[in-house]
Structures are given as C-alpha cells and as structure tokens.
mmCIF file of C-alpha atoms in Angstrom:
data_model
loop_
_atom_site.group_PDB
_atom_site.id
_atom_site.type_symbol
_atom_site.label_atom_id
_atom_site.label_comp_id
_atom_site.label_asym_id
_atom_site.label_seq_id
_atom_site.Cartn_x
_atom_site.Cartn_y
_atom_site.Cartn_z
ATOM 1 C CA MET A 57 -7.551 25.079 5.663
ATOM 2 C CA ASN A 58 -7.342 22.491 2.724
ATOM 3 C CA VAL A 59 -4.375 20.432 1.476
ATOM 4 C CA ILE A 60 -4.534 18.004 -1.506
ATOM 5 C CA GLY A 61 -3.736 14.313 -1.180
ATOM 6 C CA ILE A 62 -2.621 12.433 -4.237
ATOM 7 C CA ASP A 63 -2.624 8.624 -4.718
ATOM 8 C CA VAL A 64 -0.460 7.408 -7.534
ATOM 9 C CA GLY A 65 -1.588 4.040 -8.961
ATOM 10 C CA GLY A 66 -0.372 1.982 -11.857
ATOM 11 C CA THR A 67 -3.486 2.940 -14.170
ATOM 12 C CA LYS A 68 -4.757 6.209 -12.602
ATOM 13 C CA ILE A 69 -3.616 9.069 -10.263
ATOM 14 C CA ALA A 70 -6.471 10.210 -7.928
ATOM 15 C CA ALA A 71 -6.652 13.252 -5.725
ATOM 16 C CA ALA A 72 -8.878 15.244 -3.447
ATOM 17 C CA THR A 73 -8.867 18.308 -1.225
ATOM 18 C CA VAL A 74 -8.922 17.424 2.644
ATOM 19 C CA ASN A 75 -9.390 19.760 5.478
ATOM 20 C CA GLU A 76 -8.118 19.452 9.040
ATOM 21 C CA SER A 77 -11.177 17.285 10.177
ATOM 22 C CA GLY A 78 -10.316 14.960 7.340
ATOM 23 C CA GLU A 79 -13.295 15.737 5.386
ATOM 24 C CA ILE A 80 -12.478 14.745 1.757
ATOM 25 C CA GLY A 81 -13.641 16.667 -1.333
ATOM 26 C CA PRO A 82 -14.674 15.093 -4.590
ATOM 27 C CA ILE A 83 -12.051 12.558 -5.748
ATOM 28 C CA VAL A 84 -10.795 13.278 -9.350
ATOM 29 C CA SER A 85 -8.399 11.362 -11.507
ATOM 30 C CA VAL A 86 -6.353 11.218 -14.563
ATOM 31 C CA PRO A 87 -4.775 8.366 -16.418
ATOM 32 C CA THR A 88 -1.057 7.301 -15.014
ATOM 33 C CA PRO A 89 1.473 8.071 -17.923
ATOM 34 C CA GLY A 90 3.729 5.396 -16.394
ATOM 35 C CA GLN A 91 5.763 4.878 -19.507
ATOM 36 C CA GLU A 92 6.318 8.382 -20.575
ATOM 37 C CA GLY A 93 8.768 9.352 -17.944
ATOM 38 C CA PRO A 94 9.058 11.389 -14.863
ATOM 39 C CA ASP A 95 8.142 14.833 -16.453
ATOM 40 C CA ALA A 96 4.946 13.501 -17.796
ATOM 41 C CA MET A 97 4.060 11.959 -14.349
ATOM 42 C CA LEU A 98 4.849 15.298 -12.688
ATOM 43 C CA ASP A 99 2.516 16.998 -15.194
ATOM 44 C CA ALA A 100 -0.155 14.800 -14.344
ATOM 45 C CA PHE A 101 0.214 15.266 -10.748
ATOM 46 C CA ALA A 102 -0.045 19.016 -11.347
ATOM 47 C CA ARG A 103 -3.088 18.638 -13.491
ATOM 48 C CA VAL A 104 -4.963 16.248 -10.970
ATOM 49 C CA ALA A 105 -4.193 18.694 -8.146
ATOM 50 C CA ASN A 106 -5.496 21.500 -10.122
ATOM 51 C CA ASP A 107 -8.725 19.422 -11.052
ATOM 52 C CA ALA A 108 -9.081 18.447 -7.272
ATOM 53 C CA ALA A 109 -8.925 22.243 -6.181
ATOM 54 C CA GLN A 110 -11.339 23.238 -8.785
ATOM 55 C CA ALA A 111 -13.783 20.287 -7.907
ATOM 56 C CA SER A 112 -13.905 21.776 -4.493
ATOM 57 C CA GLY A 113 -14.292 25.176 -5.440
ATOM 58 C CA ILE A 114 -10.767 26.295 -3.910
ATOM 59 C CA ALA A 115 -8.327 28.309 -5.674
ATOM 60 C CA ILE A 116 -5.025 26.201 -6.230
ATOM 61 C CA ALA A 117 -2.972 29.063 -4.963
ATOM 62 C CA ASP A 118 -4.661 28.886 -1.610
ATOM 63 C CA VAL A 119 -3.592 25.232 -1.148
ATOM 64 C CA PRO A 120 -0.367 25.438 0.960
ATOM 65 C CA ALA A 121 0.721 21.734 0.875
ATOM 66 C CA ILE A 122 0.249 18.781 -1.356
ATOM 67 C CA GLY A 123 0.937 15.238 -0.096
ATOM 68 C CA VAL A 124 1.651 12.400 -2.591
ATOM 69 C CA GLY A 125 1.646 8.670 -2.097
ATOM 70 C CA THR A 126 3.447 6.610 -4.566
ATOM 71 C CA ALA A 127 4.916 3.323 -5.195
ATOM 72 C CA GLY A 128 8.576 2.825 -4.758
ATOM 73 C CA VAL A 129 11.019 3.503 -1.824
ATOM 74 C CA VAL A 130 10.817 7.091 -0.921
ATOM 75 C CA ASN A 131 13.225 9.318 0.756
ATOM 76 C CA THR A 132 10.643 11.396 2.857
ATOM 77 C CA ASP A 133 13.094 13.807 3.894
ATOM 78 C CA THR A 134 13.889 15.128 0.267
ATOM 79 C CA GLY A 135 10.738 13.810 -1.537
ATOM 80 C CA THR A 136 12.914 11.675 -3.829
ATOM 81 C CA ILE A 137 12.316 8.334 -5.417
ATOM 82 C CA LEU A 138 15.061 5.872 -4.317
ATOM 83 C CA GLN A 139 13.745 2.667 -5.963
ATOM 84 C CA SER A 140 10.975 1.795 -7.952
ATOM 85 C CA THR A 141 9.475 -0.863 -10.489
ATOM 86 C CA SER A 142 9.348 -0.935 -14.083
ATOM 87 C CA VAL A 143 5.608 -0.021 -14.073
ATOM 88 C CA LEU A 144 6.674 3.605 -13.645
ATOM 89 C CA LYS A 145 9.642 4.170 -16.253
ATOM 90 C CA ASP A 146 12.731 6.059 -14.906
ATOM 91 C CA TRP A 147 10.797 6.749 -11.695
ATOM 92 C CA ALA A 148 13.691 6.073 -9.353
ATOM 93 C CA GLY A 149 15.855 9.286 -8.940
ATOM 94 C CA THR A 150 12.835 11.642 -9.509
ATOM 95 C CA ALA A 151 12.780 14.588 -7.268
ATOM 96 C CA VAL A 152 8.973 14.495 -6.805
ATOM 97 C CA ALA A 153 8.632 17.217 -4.192
ATOM 98 C CA ASN A 154 10.797 19.890 -5.916
ATOM 99 C CA GLY A 155 9.522 18.868 -9.426
ATOM 100 C CA LEU A 156 5.927 19.162 -8.396
ATOM 101 C CA ALA A 157 6.058 22.411 -6.336
ATOM 102 C CA ALA A 158 7.939 24.010 -9.250
ATOM 103 C CA ARG A 159 4.853 23.472 -11.427
ATOM 104 C CA PHE A 160 2.720 26.033 -9.320
ATOM 105 C CA PRO A 161 3.599 29.649 -9.175
ATOM 106 C CA HIS A 162 3.133 29.668 -5.412
ATOM 107 C CA ALA A 163 5.293 26.658 -4.750
ATOM 108 C CA PRO A 164 3.318 24.816 -2.226
ATOM 109 C CA LYS A 165 5.047 22.591 0.218
ATOM 110 C CA VAL A 166 5.044 19.031 -1.191
ATOM 111 C CA VAL A 167 5.637 15.802 0.887
ATOM 112 C CA VAL A 168 6.033 12.352 -0.571
ATOM 113 C CA GLN A 169 5.791 8.965 0.877
ATOM 114 C CA ASN A 170 5.352 5.281 -0.219
ATOM 115 C CA ASP A 171 1.731 4.446 -1.126
ATOM 116 C CA VAL A 172 1.344 1.761 1.373
ATOM 117 C CA ASP A 173 2.500 4.167 4.178
ATOM 118 C CA ALA A 174 0.026 6.664 2.828
ATOM 119 C CA HIS A 175 -2.806 4.039 2.848
ATOM 120 C CA ALA A 176 -1.890 3.138 6.510
ATOM 121 C CA MET A 177 -1.898 6.686 7.789
ATOM 122 C CA GLY A 178 -5.405 7.142 6.194
ATOM 123 C CA GLU A 179 -6.735 4.195 8.063
ATOM 124 C CA VAL A 180 -5.213 5.144 11.369
ATOM 125 C CA TRP A 181 -6.384 8.805 10.905
ATOM 126 C CA LYS A 182 -10.007 8.109 9.695
ATOM 127 C CA GLY A 183 -10.483 4.532 9.179
ATOM 128 C CA ILE A 184 -10.657 1.216 10.907
ATOM 129 C CA ALA A 185 -7.496 1.603 12.967
ATOM 130 C CA ALA A 186 -8.506 5.101 14.419
ATOM 131 C CA GLY A 187 -7.743 5.125 18.013
ATOM 132 C CA TYR A 188 -4.845 2.575 17.973
ATOM 133 C CA GLU A 189 -1.422 3.708 18.702
ATOM 134 C CA THR A 190 0.504 0.885 17.211
ATOM 135 C CA VAL A 191 -0.654 -0.617 13.946
ATOM 136 C CA LEU A 192 0.786 -3.049 11.336
ATOM 137 C CA MET A 193 -0.756 -2.458 7.946
ATOM 138 C CA VAL A 194 -0.274 -5.249 5.245
ATOM 139 C CA ALA A 195 -1.385 -4.923 1.733
ATOM 140 C CA PRO A 196 -1.255 -8.115 -0.370
ATOM 141 C CA GLY A 197 -1.912 -7.533 -3.973
ATOM 142 C CA THR A 198 0.564 -7.193 -6.934
ATOM 143 C CA GLY A 199 3.104 -7.155 -4.398
ATOM 144 C CA VAL A 200 3.113 -7.328 -0.364
ATOM 145 C CA GLY A 201 3.386 -3.795 0.890
ATOM 146 C CA ALA A 202 3.261 -3.052 4.695
ATOM 147 C CA CYS A 203 3.764 -0.201 7.077
ATOM 148 C CA LEU A 204 4.425 -0.174 10.860
ATOM 149 C CA LEU A 205 2.850 3.012 12.469
ATOM 150 C CA ILE A 206 3.427 4.184 15.944
ATOM 151 C CA ASN A 207 1.148 6.919 17.160
ATOM 152 C CA GLY A 208 0.167 7.492 13.543
ATOM 153 C CA VAL A 209 3.614 8.039 12.202
ATOM 154 C CA PRO A 210 5.170 5.278 9.970
ATOM 155 C CA VAL A 211 8.516 3.740 11.012
ATOM 156 C CA ARG A 212 10.614 4.872 8.063
ATOM 157 C CA GLY A 213 13.784 3.253 9.158
ATOM 158 C CA ALA A 214 17.564 4.057 8.427
ATOM 159 C CA HIS A 215 17.132 3.196 4.776
ATOM 160 C CA HIS A 216 13.456 4.303 4.178
ATOM 161 C CA VAL A 217 12.064 0.630 4.038
ATOM 162 C CA GLY A 218 10.925 0.365 7.631
ATOM 163 C CA GLY A 219 7.974 -1.803 8.387
ATOM 164 C CA GLU A 220 7.995 -3.505 4.897
ATOM 165 C CA ILE A 221 7.438 -7.343 5.130
ATOM 166 C CA GLY A 222 7.309 -8.184 1.319
ATOM 167 C CA HIS A 223 10.978 -9.178 1.396
ATOM 168 C CA LEU A 224 10.962 -11.121 4.580
ATOM 169 C CA PRO A 225 12.598 -14.633 4.054
ATOM 170 C CA ILE A 226 9.594 -17.226 4.346
ATOM 171 C CA GLY A 227 9.449 -20.918 4.419
ATOM 172 C CA GLY A 228 8.031 -22.728 1.476
ATOM 173 C CA ALA A 229 9.342 -20.181 -1.065
ATOM 174 C CA ASP A 230 13.003 -21.176 -1.144
ATOM 175 C CA ASP A 231 13.223 -21.713 -4.982
ATOM 176 C CA MET A 232 10.649 -18.980 -6.010
ATOM 177 C CA PRO A 233 11.968 -15.618 -7.509
ATOM 178 C CA CYS A 234 10.876 -12.282 -5.949
ATOM 179 C CA THR A 235 10.484 -9.156 -7.727
ATOM 180 C CA CYS A 236 13.757 -7.768 -6.094
ATOM 181 C CA GLY A 237 15.837 -10.540 -7.949
ATOM 182 C CA LYS A 238 16.264 -12.703 -4.862
ATOM 183 C CA PHE A 239 14.568 -15.926 -3.716
ATOM 184 C CA GLY A 240 12.385 -17.125 -1.051
ATOM 185 C CA HIS A 241 10.793 -13.906 0.009
ATOM 186 C CA LEU A 242 7.249 -13.469 1.196
ATOM 187 C CA GLU A 243 6.279 -11.711 -1.760
ATOM 188 C CA SER A 244 7.331 -14.548 -4.050
ATOM 189 C CA LEU A 245 4.517 -16.688 -2.323
ATOM 190 C CA ALA A 246 2.044 -14.415 -1.145
ATOM 191 C CA ALA A 247 1.490 -11.706 -3.902
ATOM 192 C CA GLY A 248 -1.110 -12.077 -6.475
ATOM 193 C CA PRO A 249 1.098 -12.890 -9.350
ATOM 194 C CA ALA A 250 2.908 -15.457 -6.982
ATOM 195 C CA LEU A 251 -0.511 -17.098 -6.188
ATOM 196 C CA HIS A 252 -1.162 -17.366 -9.926
ATOM 197 C CA ARG A 253 2.337 -18.636 -10.604
ATOM 198 C CA TRP A 254 1.927 -21.430 -7.964
ATOM 199 C CA TYR A 255 -1.461 -22.404 -9.534
ATOM 200 C CA VAL A 256 -0.137 -22.869 -12.910
ATOM 201 C CA GLY A 257 2.969 -24.575 -11.668
ATOM 202 C CA HIS A 258 1.024 -27.252 -9.776
ATOM 203 C CA GLY A 259 -1.270 -28.390 -12.513
ATOM 204 C CA GLY A 260 -3.830 -25.391 -12.855
ATOM 205 C CA ASN A 261 -5.484 -24.446 -16.099
ATOM 206 C CA LEU A 262 -2.790 -22.730 -18.262
ATOM 207 C CA SER A 263 -5.462 -20.549 -19.659
ATOM 208 C CA SER A 264 -5.970 -18.777 -16.460
ATOM 209 C CA PRO A 265 -4.905 -15.235 -16.852
ATOM 210 C CA ASP A 266 -4.245 -13.968 -13.393
ATOM 211 C CA ALA A 267 -4.853 -14.337 -9.482
ATOM 212 C CA LYS A 268 -8.461 -13.007 -9.792
ATOM 213 C CA ASP A 269 -9.195 -15.896 -11.944
ATOM 214 C CA VAL A 270 -7.647 -18.402 -9.605
ATOM 215 C CA VAL A 271 -9.619 -16.977 -6.707
ATOM 216 C CA ALA A 272 -12.865 -17.299 -8.566
ATOM 217 C CA ARG A 273 -11.953 -20.887 -9.458
ATOM 218 C CA ALA A 274 -11.200 -21.647 -5.849
ATOM 219 C CA ASN A 275 -14.479 -20.271 -4.935
ATOM 220 C CA GLU A 276 -16.277 -22.615 -7.376
ATOM 221 C CA GLY A 277 -14.415 -25.691 -5.842
ATOM 222 C CA GLU A 278 -11.576 -26.211 -8.114
ATOM 223 C CA ALA A 279 -9.113 -28.211 -6.047
ATOM 224 C CA VAL A 280 -5.740 -26.862 -7.369
ATOM 225 C CA ALA A 281 -7.137 -23.274 -7.094
ATOM 226 C CA ILE A 282 -8.250 -23.831 -3.498
ATOM 227 C CA ARG A 283 -4.685 -25.146 -2.631
ATOM 228 C CA ALA A 284 -2.990 -22.045 -4.397
ATOM 229 C CA VAL A 285 -5.342 -19.634 -2.498
ATOM 230 C CA GLN A 286 -4.752 -21.262 0.732
ATOM 231 C CA THR A 287 -0.987 -21.567 0.277
ATOM 232 C CA ALA A 288 -0.808 -17.744 -0.366
ATOM 233 C CA GLY A 289 -2.955 -16.941 2.460
ATOM 234 C CA ALA A 290 -1.097 -19.213 4.900
ATOM 235 C CA ALA A 291 2.253 -17.688 3.721
ATOM 236 C CA LEU A 292 1.057 -14.208 4.627
ATOM 237 C CA GLY A 293 -0.201 -15.193 7.796
ATOM 238 C CA ARG A 294 3.081 -16.698 9.020
ATOM 239 C CA GLY A 295 4.801 -13.559 7.633
ATOM 240 C CA MET A 296 2.697 -11.275 9.629
ATOM 241 C CA ALA A 297 3.040 -13.410 12.819
ATOM 242 C CA ALA A 298 6.797 -12.943 12.556
ATOM 243 C CA ILE A 299 6.370 -9.121 12.533
ATOM 244 C CA VAL A 300 3.824 -9.243 15.198
ATOM 245 C CA THR A 301 5.994 -11.197 17.465
ATOM 246 C CA VAL A 302 8.775 -8.605 17.218
ATOM 247 C CA VAL A 303 6.928 -5.474 17.548
ATOM 248 C CA ASP A 304 3.613 -6.484 19.335
ATOM 249 C CA PRO A 305 1.182 -4.045 17.531
ATOM 250 C CA GLN A 306 -2.321 -3.263 18.956
ATOM 251 C CA CYS A 307 -3.727 -4.465 15.746
ATOM 252 C CA VAL A 308 -3.027 -5.650 11.975
ATOM 253 C CA VAL A 309 -4.953 -3.847 9.266
ATOM 254 C CA LEU A 310 -5.157 -5.808 5.895
ATOM 255 C CA SER A 311 -5.850 -4.099 2.603
ATOM 256 C CA GLY A 312 -5.022 -4.746 -1.004
ATOM 257 C CA GLY A 313 -6.659 -6.959 -3.658
ATOM 258 C CA LEU A 314 -6.089 -10.305 -1.967
ATOM 259 C CA ALA A 315 -7.600 -9.074 1.266
ATOM 260 C CA GLN A 316 -10.957 -9.124 -0.563
ATOM 261 C CA ALA A 317 -10.284 -12.715 -1.975
ATOM 262 C CA GLY A 318 -12.925 -14.438 0.475
ATOM 263 C CA GLU A 319 -13.287 -16.876 3.255
ATOM 264 C CA LEU A 320 -10.890 -19.439 1.724
ATOM 265 C CA TRP A 321 -7.922 -16.848 1.666
ATOM 266 C CA TRP A 322 -8.917 -15.162 4.705
ATOM 267 C CA ASN A 323 -9.311 -18.455 6.877
ATOM 268 C CA ALA A 324 -6.009 -19.744 5.759
ATOM 269 C CA MET A 325 -4.236 -16.625 6.504
ATOM 270 C CA GLU A 326 -5.891 -16.234 9.921
ATOM 271 C CA SER A 327 -5.297 -20.017 10.837
ATOM 272 C CA ALA A 328 -1.601 -19.777 9.875
ATOM 273 C CA PHE A 329 -1.291 -16.208 11.814
ATOM 274 C CA ARG A 330 -2.801 -17.660 15.050
ATOM 275 C CA GLY A 331 -1.044 -20.900 14.671
ATOM 276 C CA GLU A 332 2.450 -19.160 14.918
ATOM 277 C CA LEU A 333 1.685 -16.666 17.668
ATOM 278 C CA ILE A 334 2.503 -17.166 21.386
ATOM 279 C CA GLU A 335 -0.265 -16.975 23.918
ATOM 280 C CA PRO A 336 -0.021 -13.423 24.827
ATOM 281 C CA LEU A 337 -0.250 -12.299 21.382
ATOM 282 C CA GLN A 338 -3.287 -14.438 20.381
ATOM 283 C CA ASP A 339 -5.809 -11.683 20.807
ATOM 284 C CA THR A 340 -4.130 -9.420 18.222
ATOM 285 C CA PRO A 341 -6.984 -8.481 15.939
ATOM 286 C CA VAL A 342 -6.585 -8.585 12.156
ATOM 287 C CA LEU A 343 -8.985 -5.852 10.834
ATOM 288 C CA LEU A 344 -10.022 -5.229 7.172
ATOM 289 C CA GLY A 345 -9.395 -1.802 6.001
ATOM 290 C CA GLN A 346 -12.495 0.262 5.382
ATOM 291 C CA LEU A 347 -11.496 3.355 3.440
ATOM 292 C CA ALA A 348 -10.592 1.635 0.085
ATOM 293 C CA GLY A 349 -9.280 4.466 -2.451
ATOM 294 C CA ALA A 350 -9.819 7.095 -0.131
ATOM 295 C CA ALA A 351 -7.240 5.898 2.468
ATOM 296 C CA PRO A 352 -4.099 6.908 0.518
ATOM 297 C CA ILE A 353 -5.494 10.317 -0.333
ATOM 298 C CA LEU A 354 -6.108 10.838 3.280
ATOM 299 C CA GLY A 355 -2.924 9.388 4.305
ATOM 300 C CA SER A 356 -1.078 11.711 1.915
ATOM 301 C CA ALA A 357 -3.060 14.643 2.964
ATOM 302 C CA LYS A 358 -2.274 13.817 6.835
ATOM 303 C CA MET A 359 1.357 13.863 6.069
ATOM 304 C CA ALA A 360 0.999 17.205 4.432
ATOM 305 C CA PHE A 361 -0.786 18.779 7.533
ATOM 306 C CA ASP A 362 1.712 17.003 9.832
ATOM 307 C CA THR A 363 4.610 18.707 8.101
ATOM 308 C CA LEU A 364 2.875 22.215 7.908
ATOM 309 C CA ASN A 365 2.253 21.843 11.870
ATOM 310 C CA ALA A 366 5.640 20.646 12.659
#
C-alpha cells in the first residue's frame, strides 16, 4: 500500500508516494502559490499529489490517504489551520483536510500537521533518530520550530502547539521583537532573520542581505559576524537546555538552515547547551538530521499510515 506525503514550503510544494516500509518514490514539486489564497494552495496540493502518483506509476484512485505537513498551527483532529504567517495568504482558518479530499473523486483520507512535526516524524521513522523513544527536534531557520515526540508521536498539547520552543522567553532578547508580536522570545534572537538583525544592529555591514551572508562573513573571520553567529547559536543552546531539563529526551535532533551554518554556530550552540545542563543530562546527544527534504514527506506519510491503521 502507498500513501502520499506532501511538504509545503514557502517557495515549493513537494510530494512523493511512500510505502509502509518507508520507501519513497520520486519527489515531485510545484511552485507554492502562497499569495494567491487557500483555493490556489489546495489546487496545487491536488496537482502535486497527482504528479507524485503518476511518477510512481500508481493510480491516484488507489491512494487511500494523503499526509500534509504545512507551516502554521494545525488542529490535527480536523485538519484545519489555526494560525499562520503572512507568507501563506489567508491560510489561517483553511480546512485543508476537507478541501483537499474534495478535490479527488475517491475522497482519500487526508491528515494535516505542522511542517516541523512532519519533519520530526520522518527523522524518527527513517532517519537519524530511528530507535529513540523520546526525541526533541529543533529546526532553526527563518523561525525556530520544534517538536517533542514520544514513541514516534508528536506531543500536540491542549492548544496544538506542544513542543514548540520558538516563543520561549530567553535571556538577552528582552527588547527584541518576535514574529508573534511580543518581545524577548527565543526566535527573536536565534532565528536566521534575528541573527541578521543582530549583525546589522551591532555595526555589521549594512549591505549584508541575510543570515546566510552573515554566516559566510563569519567563516571568513569578520569579527562582528562571528559574534552574531555565536550569539544566535548560544541562544538556541540555552533554549534547548531549558526544554531538555524539563522533558529529559533521549536525544535532540537539529535541522533547518542554521543547523548547517558550520562549526562557529554549532560550537556556540553546543557549549551553551552543555553549560546549562545538570550532570545527569550532560550525555544527551545532539544529532544533525540526515534526511533533509525527504524528512517532512516521510513524516507526513507516516501520520497518514498511523491514521489508517488506528
């Protein structure tokens, strides 16, 4: 049996068929019509699902379920978006599960979850965290996403935001604005845009376009860029330590753009993380995710299988 996993990104929507053993078919993609509204998004989901089935030589009518991983706060019980960013216009309130199922004559089962949750499920199912029962996934990039999984299942929480650490209050960020509209949260210091903002605000080159450029400058030895990268890494390490102290996972998995920033960032993160932990937690491993773009597709498919087998 095959299901389809869909990963919704800011620039592209990717999908593939996945079987019960976790074998993934050819990954296909279409551009994300993020500013064209929910109907255009759901049409794109249907198109990429059809393309994924065709690429694997499978009739879409034979696909019993589709899993979707998307940005935003998701009510996984109803497949509805509760909150989202402006990157996806009018996405909040969209009934994704019902809307996508209605676009197919055979009305497959559609399940929807947050994209970081999907990524985490993929890494636990077939990636670096396979075999671990309790895992904290952290994804620093444009924001700071996170997911806590127990026995492979994300902890959703009473308000569907369980496991998130991006809006954790963190020292050193008191006057820094967060994307949620408040101040002093981890995302306002540890995310990519925050790293860039810190760099520019502390005397960095005003022509620098983004965090990727700051990381490159740091790796070339620019002092302000080095401090910016280390500040962001250390902030994430402290935030991770706070969650690890509370939930005591078997491992932490890092993914997202900043996790690839190199030794300066990684060493600052790890040093701050270890510096905050009590002795019994010191051996908690921090692992780099290994599945990249396949992870959220696999995780979305895994949720679909879990729902079918429930």
